[in-house]
CSV table of C-alpha atoms in Angstrom, one decimal:
chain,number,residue,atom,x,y,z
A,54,UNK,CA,28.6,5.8,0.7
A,55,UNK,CA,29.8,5.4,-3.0
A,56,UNK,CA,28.4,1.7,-3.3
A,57,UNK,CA,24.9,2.5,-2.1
A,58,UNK,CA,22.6,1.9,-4.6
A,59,UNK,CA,19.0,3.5,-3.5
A,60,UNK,CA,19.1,5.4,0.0
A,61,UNK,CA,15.7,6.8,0.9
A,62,UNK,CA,15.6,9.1,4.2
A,63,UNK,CA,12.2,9.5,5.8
A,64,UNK,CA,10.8,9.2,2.9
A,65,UNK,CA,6.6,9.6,2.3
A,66,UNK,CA,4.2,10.1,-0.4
A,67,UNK,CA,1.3,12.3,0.7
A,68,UNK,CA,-2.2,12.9,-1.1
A,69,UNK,CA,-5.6,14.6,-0.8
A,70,UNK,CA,-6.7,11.8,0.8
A,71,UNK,CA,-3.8,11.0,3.3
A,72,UNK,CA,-0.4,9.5,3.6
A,73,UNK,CA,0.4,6.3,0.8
A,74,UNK,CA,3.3,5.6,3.1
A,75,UNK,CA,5.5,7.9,5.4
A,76,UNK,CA,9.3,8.2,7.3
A,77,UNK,CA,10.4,5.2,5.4
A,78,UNK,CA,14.5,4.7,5.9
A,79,UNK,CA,16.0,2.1,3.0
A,80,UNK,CA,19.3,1.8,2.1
A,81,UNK,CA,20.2,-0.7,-0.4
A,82,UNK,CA,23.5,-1.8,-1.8
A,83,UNK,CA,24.9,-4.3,-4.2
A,84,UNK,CA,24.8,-7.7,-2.7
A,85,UNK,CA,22.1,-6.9,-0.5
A,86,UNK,CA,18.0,-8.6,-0.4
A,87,UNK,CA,15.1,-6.0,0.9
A,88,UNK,CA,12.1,-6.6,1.9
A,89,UNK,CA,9.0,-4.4,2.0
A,90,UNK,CA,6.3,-6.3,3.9
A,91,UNK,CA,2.9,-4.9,5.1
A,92,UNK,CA,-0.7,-5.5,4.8
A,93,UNK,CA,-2.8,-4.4,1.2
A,94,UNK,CA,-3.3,-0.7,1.2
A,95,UNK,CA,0.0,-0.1,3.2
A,96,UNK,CA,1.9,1.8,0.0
A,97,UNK,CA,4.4,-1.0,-0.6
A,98,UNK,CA,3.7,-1.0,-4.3
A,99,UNK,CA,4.0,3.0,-4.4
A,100,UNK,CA,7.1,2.8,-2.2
A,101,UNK,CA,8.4,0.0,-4.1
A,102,UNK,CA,7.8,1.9,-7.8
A,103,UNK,CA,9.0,5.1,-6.0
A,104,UNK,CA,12.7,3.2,-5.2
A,105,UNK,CA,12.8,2.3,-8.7
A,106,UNK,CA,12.2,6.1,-10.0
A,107,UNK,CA,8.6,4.7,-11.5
A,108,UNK,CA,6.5,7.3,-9.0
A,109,UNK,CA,6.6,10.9,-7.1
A,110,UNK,CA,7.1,11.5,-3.6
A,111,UNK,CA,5.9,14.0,-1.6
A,112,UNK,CA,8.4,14.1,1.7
A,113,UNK,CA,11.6,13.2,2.0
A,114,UNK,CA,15.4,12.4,0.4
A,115,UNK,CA,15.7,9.5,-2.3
A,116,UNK,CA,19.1,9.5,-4.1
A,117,UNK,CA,20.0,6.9,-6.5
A,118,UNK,CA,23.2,5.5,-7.6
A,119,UNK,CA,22.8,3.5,-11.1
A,120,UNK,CA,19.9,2.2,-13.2
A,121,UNK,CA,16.4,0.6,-11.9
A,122,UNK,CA,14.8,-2.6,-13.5
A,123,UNK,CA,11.2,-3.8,-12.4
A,124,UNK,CA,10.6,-7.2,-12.1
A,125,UNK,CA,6.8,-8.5,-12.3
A,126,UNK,CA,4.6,-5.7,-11.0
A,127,UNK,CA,1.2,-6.6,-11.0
A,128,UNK,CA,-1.2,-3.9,-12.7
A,129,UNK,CA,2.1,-2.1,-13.7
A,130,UNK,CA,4.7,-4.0,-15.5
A,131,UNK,CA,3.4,-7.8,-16.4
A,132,UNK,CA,4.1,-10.1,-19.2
A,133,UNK,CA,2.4,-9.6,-22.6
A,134,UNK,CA,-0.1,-12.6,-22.6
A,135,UNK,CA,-0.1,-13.2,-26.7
A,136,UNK,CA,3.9,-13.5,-26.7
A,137,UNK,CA,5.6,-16.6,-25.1
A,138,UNK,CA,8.4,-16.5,-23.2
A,139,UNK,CA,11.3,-17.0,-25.6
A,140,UNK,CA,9.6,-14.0,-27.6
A,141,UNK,CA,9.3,-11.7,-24.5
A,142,UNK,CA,13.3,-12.3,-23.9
A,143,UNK,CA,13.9,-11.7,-27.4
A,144,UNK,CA,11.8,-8.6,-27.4
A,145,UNK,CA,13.6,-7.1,-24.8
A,146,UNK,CA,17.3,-8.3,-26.4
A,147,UNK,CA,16.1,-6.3,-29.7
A,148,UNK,CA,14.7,-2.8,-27.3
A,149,UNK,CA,18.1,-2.8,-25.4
A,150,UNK,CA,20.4,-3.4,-28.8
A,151,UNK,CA,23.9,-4.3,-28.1
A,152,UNK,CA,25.9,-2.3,-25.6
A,153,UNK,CA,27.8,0.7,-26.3
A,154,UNK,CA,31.2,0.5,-25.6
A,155,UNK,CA,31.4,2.9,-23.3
A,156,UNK,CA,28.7,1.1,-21.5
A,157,UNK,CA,30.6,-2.4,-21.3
A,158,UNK,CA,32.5,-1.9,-17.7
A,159,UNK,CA,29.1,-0.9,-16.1
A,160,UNK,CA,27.4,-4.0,-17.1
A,161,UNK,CA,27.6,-7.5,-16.2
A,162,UNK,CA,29.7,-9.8,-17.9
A,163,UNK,CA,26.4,-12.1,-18.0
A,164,UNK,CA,24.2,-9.9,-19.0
A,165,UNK,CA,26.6,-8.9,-21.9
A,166,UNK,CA,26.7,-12.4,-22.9
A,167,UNK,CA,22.9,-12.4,-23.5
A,168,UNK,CA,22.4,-9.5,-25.3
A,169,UNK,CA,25.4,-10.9,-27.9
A,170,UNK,CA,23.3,-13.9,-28.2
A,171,UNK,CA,19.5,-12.6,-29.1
A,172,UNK,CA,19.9,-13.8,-32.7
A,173,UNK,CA,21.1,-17.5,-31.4
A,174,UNK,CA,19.7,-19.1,-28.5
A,175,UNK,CA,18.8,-16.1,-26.4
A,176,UNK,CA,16.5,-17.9,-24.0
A,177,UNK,CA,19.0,-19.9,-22.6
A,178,UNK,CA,21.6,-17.2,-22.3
A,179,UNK,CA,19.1,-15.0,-20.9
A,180,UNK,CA,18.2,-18.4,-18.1
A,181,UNK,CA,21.9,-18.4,-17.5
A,182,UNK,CA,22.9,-14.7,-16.8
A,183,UNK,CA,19.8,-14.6,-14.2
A,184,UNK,CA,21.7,-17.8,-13.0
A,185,UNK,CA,18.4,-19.9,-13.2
A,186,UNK,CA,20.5,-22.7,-14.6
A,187,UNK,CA,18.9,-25.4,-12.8
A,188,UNK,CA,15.6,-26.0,-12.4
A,189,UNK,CA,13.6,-23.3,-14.5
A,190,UNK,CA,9.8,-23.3,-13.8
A,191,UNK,CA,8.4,-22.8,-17.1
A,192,UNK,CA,8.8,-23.6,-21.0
A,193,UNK,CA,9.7,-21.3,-23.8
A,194,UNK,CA,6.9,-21.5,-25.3
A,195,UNK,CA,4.1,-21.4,-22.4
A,196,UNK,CA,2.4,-17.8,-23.5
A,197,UNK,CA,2.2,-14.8,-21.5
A,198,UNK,CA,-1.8,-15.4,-20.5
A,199,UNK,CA,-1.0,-19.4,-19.3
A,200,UNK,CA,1.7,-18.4,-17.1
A,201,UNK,CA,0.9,-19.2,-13.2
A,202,UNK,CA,2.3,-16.3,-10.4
A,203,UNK,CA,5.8,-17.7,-9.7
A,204,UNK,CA,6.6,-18.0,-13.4
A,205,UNK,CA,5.5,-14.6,-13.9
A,206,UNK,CA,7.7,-13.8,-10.9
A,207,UNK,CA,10.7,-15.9,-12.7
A,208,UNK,CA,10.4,-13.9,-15.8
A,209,UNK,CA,10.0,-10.7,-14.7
A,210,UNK,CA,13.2,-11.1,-12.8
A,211,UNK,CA,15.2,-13.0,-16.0
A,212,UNK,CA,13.9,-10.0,-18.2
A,213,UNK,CA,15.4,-7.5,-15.5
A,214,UNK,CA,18.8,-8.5,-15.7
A,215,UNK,CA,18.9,-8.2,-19.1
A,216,UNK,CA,19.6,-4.3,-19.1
A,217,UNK,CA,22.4,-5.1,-16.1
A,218,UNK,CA,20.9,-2.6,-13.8
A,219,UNK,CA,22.1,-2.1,-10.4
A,220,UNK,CA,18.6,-2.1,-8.7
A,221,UNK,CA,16.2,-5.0,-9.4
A,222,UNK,CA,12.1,-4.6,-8.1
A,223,UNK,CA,9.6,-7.5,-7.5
A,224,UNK,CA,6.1,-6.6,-6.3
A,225,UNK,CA,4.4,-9.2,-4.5
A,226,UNK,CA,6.5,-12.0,-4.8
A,227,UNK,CA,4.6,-14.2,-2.6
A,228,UNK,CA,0.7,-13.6,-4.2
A,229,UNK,CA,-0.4,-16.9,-5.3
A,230,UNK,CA,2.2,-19.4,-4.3
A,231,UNK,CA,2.1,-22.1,-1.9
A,232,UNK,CA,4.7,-22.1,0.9
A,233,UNK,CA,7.2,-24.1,-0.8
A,234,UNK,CA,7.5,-21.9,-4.1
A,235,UNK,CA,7.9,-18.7,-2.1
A,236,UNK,CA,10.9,-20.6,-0.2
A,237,UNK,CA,12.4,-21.0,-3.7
A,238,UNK,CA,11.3,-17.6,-4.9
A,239,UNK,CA,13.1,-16.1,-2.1
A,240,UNK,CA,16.1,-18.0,-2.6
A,241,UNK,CA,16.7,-16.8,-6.4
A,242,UNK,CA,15.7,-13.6,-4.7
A,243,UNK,CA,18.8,-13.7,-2.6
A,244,UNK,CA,20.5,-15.7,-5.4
A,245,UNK,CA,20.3,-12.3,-7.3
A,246,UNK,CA,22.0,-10.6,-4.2
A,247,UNK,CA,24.8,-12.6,-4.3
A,248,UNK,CA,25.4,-11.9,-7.7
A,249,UNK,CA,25.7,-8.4,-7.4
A,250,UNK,CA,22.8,-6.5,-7.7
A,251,UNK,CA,20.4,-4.6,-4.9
A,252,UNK,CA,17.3,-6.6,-4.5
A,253,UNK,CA,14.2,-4.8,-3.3
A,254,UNK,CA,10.7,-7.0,-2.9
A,255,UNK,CA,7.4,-6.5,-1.3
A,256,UNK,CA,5.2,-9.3,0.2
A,257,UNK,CA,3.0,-9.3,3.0
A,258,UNK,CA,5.3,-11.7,5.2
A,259,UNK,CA,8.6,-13.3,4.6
A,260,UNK,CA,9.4,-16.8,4.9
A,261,UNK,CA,11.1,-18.2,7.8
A,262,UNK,CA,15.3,-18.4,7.0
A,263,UNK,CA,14.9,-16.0,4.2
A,264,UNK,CA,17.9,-13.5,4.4
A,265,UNK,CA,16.6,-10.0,3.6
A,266,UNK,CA,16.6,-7.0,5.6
A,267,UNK,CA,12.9,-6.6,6.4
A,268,UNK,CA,11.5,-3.4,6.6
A,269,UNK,CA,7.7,-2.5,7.8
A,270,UNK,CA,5.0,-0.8,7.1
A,271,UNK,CA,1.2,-0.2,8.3
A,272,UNK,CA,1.9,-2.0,11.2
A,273,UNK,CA,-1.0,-2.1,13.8
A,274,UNK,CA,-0.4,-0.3,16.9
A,275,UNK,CA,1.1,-2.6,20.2
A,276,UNK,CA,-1.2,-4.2,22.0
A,277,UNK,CA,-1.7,-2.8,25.8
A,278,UNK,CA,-1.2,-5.0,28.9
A,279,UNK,CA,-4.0,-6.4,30.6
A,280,UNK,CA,-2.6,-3.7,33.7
A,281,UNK,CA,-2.4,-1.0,31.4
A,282,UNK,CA,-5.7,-1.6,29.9
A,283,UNK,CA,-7.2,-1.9,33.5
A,284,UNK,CA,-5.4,1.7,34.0
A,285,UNK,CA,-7.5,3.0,31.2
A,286,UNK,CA,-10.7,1.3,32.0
A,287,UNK,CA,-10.4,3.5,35.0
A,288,UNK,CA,-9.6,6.1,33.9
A,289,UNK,CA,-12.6,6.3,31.7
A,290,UNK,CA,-14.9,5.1,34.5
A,291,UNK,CA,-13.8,8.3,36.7
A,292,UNK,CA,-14.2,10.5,33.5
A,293,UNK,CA,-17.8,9.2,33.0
A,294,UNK,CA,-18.9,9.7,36.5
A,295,UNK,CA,-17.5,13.4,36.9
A,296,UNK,CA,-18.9,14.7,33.8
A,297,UNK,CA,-22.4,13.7,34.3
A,298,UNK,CA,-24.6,16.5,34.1
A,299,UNK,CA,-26.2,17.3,38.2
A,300,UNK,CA,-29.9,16.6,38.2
A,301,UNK,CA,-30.6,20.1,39.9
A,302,UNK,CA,-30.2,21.4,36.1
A,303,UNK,CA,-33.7,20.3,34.7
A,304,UNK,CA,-35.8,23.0,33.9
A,305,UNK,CA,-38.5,23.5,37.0
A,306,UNK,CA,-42.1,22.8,36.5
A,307,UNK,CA,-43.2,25.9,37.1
A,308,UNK,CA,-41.8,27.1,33.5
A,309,UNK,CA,-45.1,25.1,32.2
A,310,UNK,CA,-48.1,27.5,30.7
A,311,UNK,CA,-50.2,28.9,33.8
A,312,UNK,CA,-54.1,27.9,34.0
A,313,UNK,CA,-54.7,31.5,34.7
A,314,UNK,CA,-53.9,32.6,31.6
A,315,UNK,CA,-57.2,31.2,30.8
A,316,UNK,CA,-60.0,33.7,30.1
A,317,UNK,CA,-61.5,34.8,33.6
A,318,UNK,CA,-66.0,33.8,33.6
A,319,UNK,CA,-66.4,37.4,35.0
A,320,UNK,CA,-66.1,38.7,31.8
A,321,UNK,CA,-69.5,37.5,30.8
A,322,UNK,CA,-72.2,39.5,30.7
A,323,UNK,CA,-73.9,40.0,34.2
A,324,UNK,CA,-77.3,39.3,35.2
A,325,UNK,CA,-78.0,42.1,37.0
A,326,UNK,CA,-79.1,43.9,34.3
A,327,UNK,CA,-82.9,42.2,34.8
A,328,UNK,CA,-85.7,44.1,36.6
A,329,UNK,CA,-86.9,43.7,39.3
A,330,UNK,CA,-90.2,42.7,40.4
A,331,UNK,CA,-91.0,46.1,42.7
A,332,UNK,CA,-90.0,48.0,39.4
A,333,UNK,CA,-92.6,46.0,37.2
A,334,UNK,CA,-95.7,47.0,39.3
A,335,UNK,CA,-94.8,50.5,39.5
A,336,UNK,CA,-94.6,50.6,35.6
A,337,UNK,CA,-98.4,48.8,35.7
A,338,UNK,CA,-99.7,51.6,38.2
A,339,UNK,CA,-97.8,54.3,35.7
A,340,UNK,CA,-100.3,52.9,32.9
């Protein structure tokens, strides 16, 4: 295990408001190309800083072996859009300063080259110890702000490099690109690999060929047979049926107010009480 770079072991990042991401297993050594792939809102950007040492977890076993570099992380860790390019590479050769000499046997021999040329031409050392010596997709002097996705992809990875770490990070390496710069994103991707370092990048797919050890996450659940789903479908049917209420349970009609309760007409006053006509002459004879 002494040339593993990153190793995470079910590894999760838990809030108030649910799991980011959860049981992630990544091991990443020199040589090798990652992939994180997963819809928006699956936690590859929180996974992805979290490999790098950039963000907490909450569950879990990350052990790193070496330094972390990001690459272009959108929101995060994105090129300065007053500076061009030549002046963001010679930025970052004046921060890192040369290397100590202690230091010299844990960096690249490329990477040393470029930071021994910042006061000469360190653009094109800088092109050349990312091994971008062909084709590069932008000028040195196209600013920050005019720069399209894959060239802020291209120099967030050249500007990585530069401190020779052993882990490189690219978020989103395939937002705004049409099919055939992702094929040739992915290729410097692995280009990287090959030259030593651990790649890890986050997309939501990968292109076809690309060689990268894909990992995961917030995929949707499997889809059911159509024999299984007819199973269920049953199921529920018979659960429906059985846990209808009887119709013997509705109150009776005999709980309703009585008319008898009503005030009875005997209580009235009675009649009676008039006199009679045999009583009126007896009263006239009395007179």
């Amino acid at each position: 295990m002494g040339d593993v770079v990153v190793e995470a072991r079910e590894l999760g990042l838990r809030t108030r408001r649910g799991w980011v991401f959860r049981d992630v297993d990544l091991t990443a050594a020199p040589g090798e190309l990652h992939a994180v792939v997963g819809p928006p809102g699956s936690g590859r950007t929180s996974l992805l800083l979290a490999l790098a040492g950039r963000f907490p977890t909450t569950h879990g076993r990350l052990v790193r072996h070496g330094t972390a570099a990001l690459g272009h992380v959108p929101d995060v860790h994105e090129p300065d859009p007053a500076l061009t390019v030549a002046e963001h590479v010679r930025e970052r050769l004046l921060l890192l300063g040369p290397v100590p000499h202690r230091r010299r046997q844990l960096v690249p021999v490329a990477a040393l080259r470029a930071r021994r040329a910042y006061r000469r031409d360190a653009f094109a050392a800088a092109i050349a110890g990312a091994g971008l010596t062909g084709d590069v997709p932008f000028d040195p002097a196209t600013r920050g702000r005019d720069l399209t996705p894959l060239q802020r992809q291209v120099l967030g990875l050249v500007l990585a490099t530069l401190s020779g770490p052993a882990l490189i990070v690219a978020d989103d390496v395939d937002a705004g690109s049409d099919p055939a710069e992702r094929a040739w994103l992915w290729a410097v991707l692995a280009h990287l690999a090959d030259r030593g370092y651990a790649v890890v990048a986050t997309a939501r797919t990968v292109e076809p060929d690309t060689r990268a050890i894909v990992h995961r996450l917030g995929d949707p659940p499997p889809v059911p047979s159509l024999a299984t789903a007819l199973v269920r479908t049953r199921h529920t049917d018979t659960d429906t049926d059985t846990a209808a209420p009887p119709e013997t349970a509705a109150p009776p009609e005999t709980a309703a107010p009585s008319e008898t309760a009503a005030p009875s007409e005997t209580a009235a006053p009675s009649e009676t009480a008039a006199p009679s006509e045999t009583d009126a002459e007896t009263a006239e004879v009395t007179r």
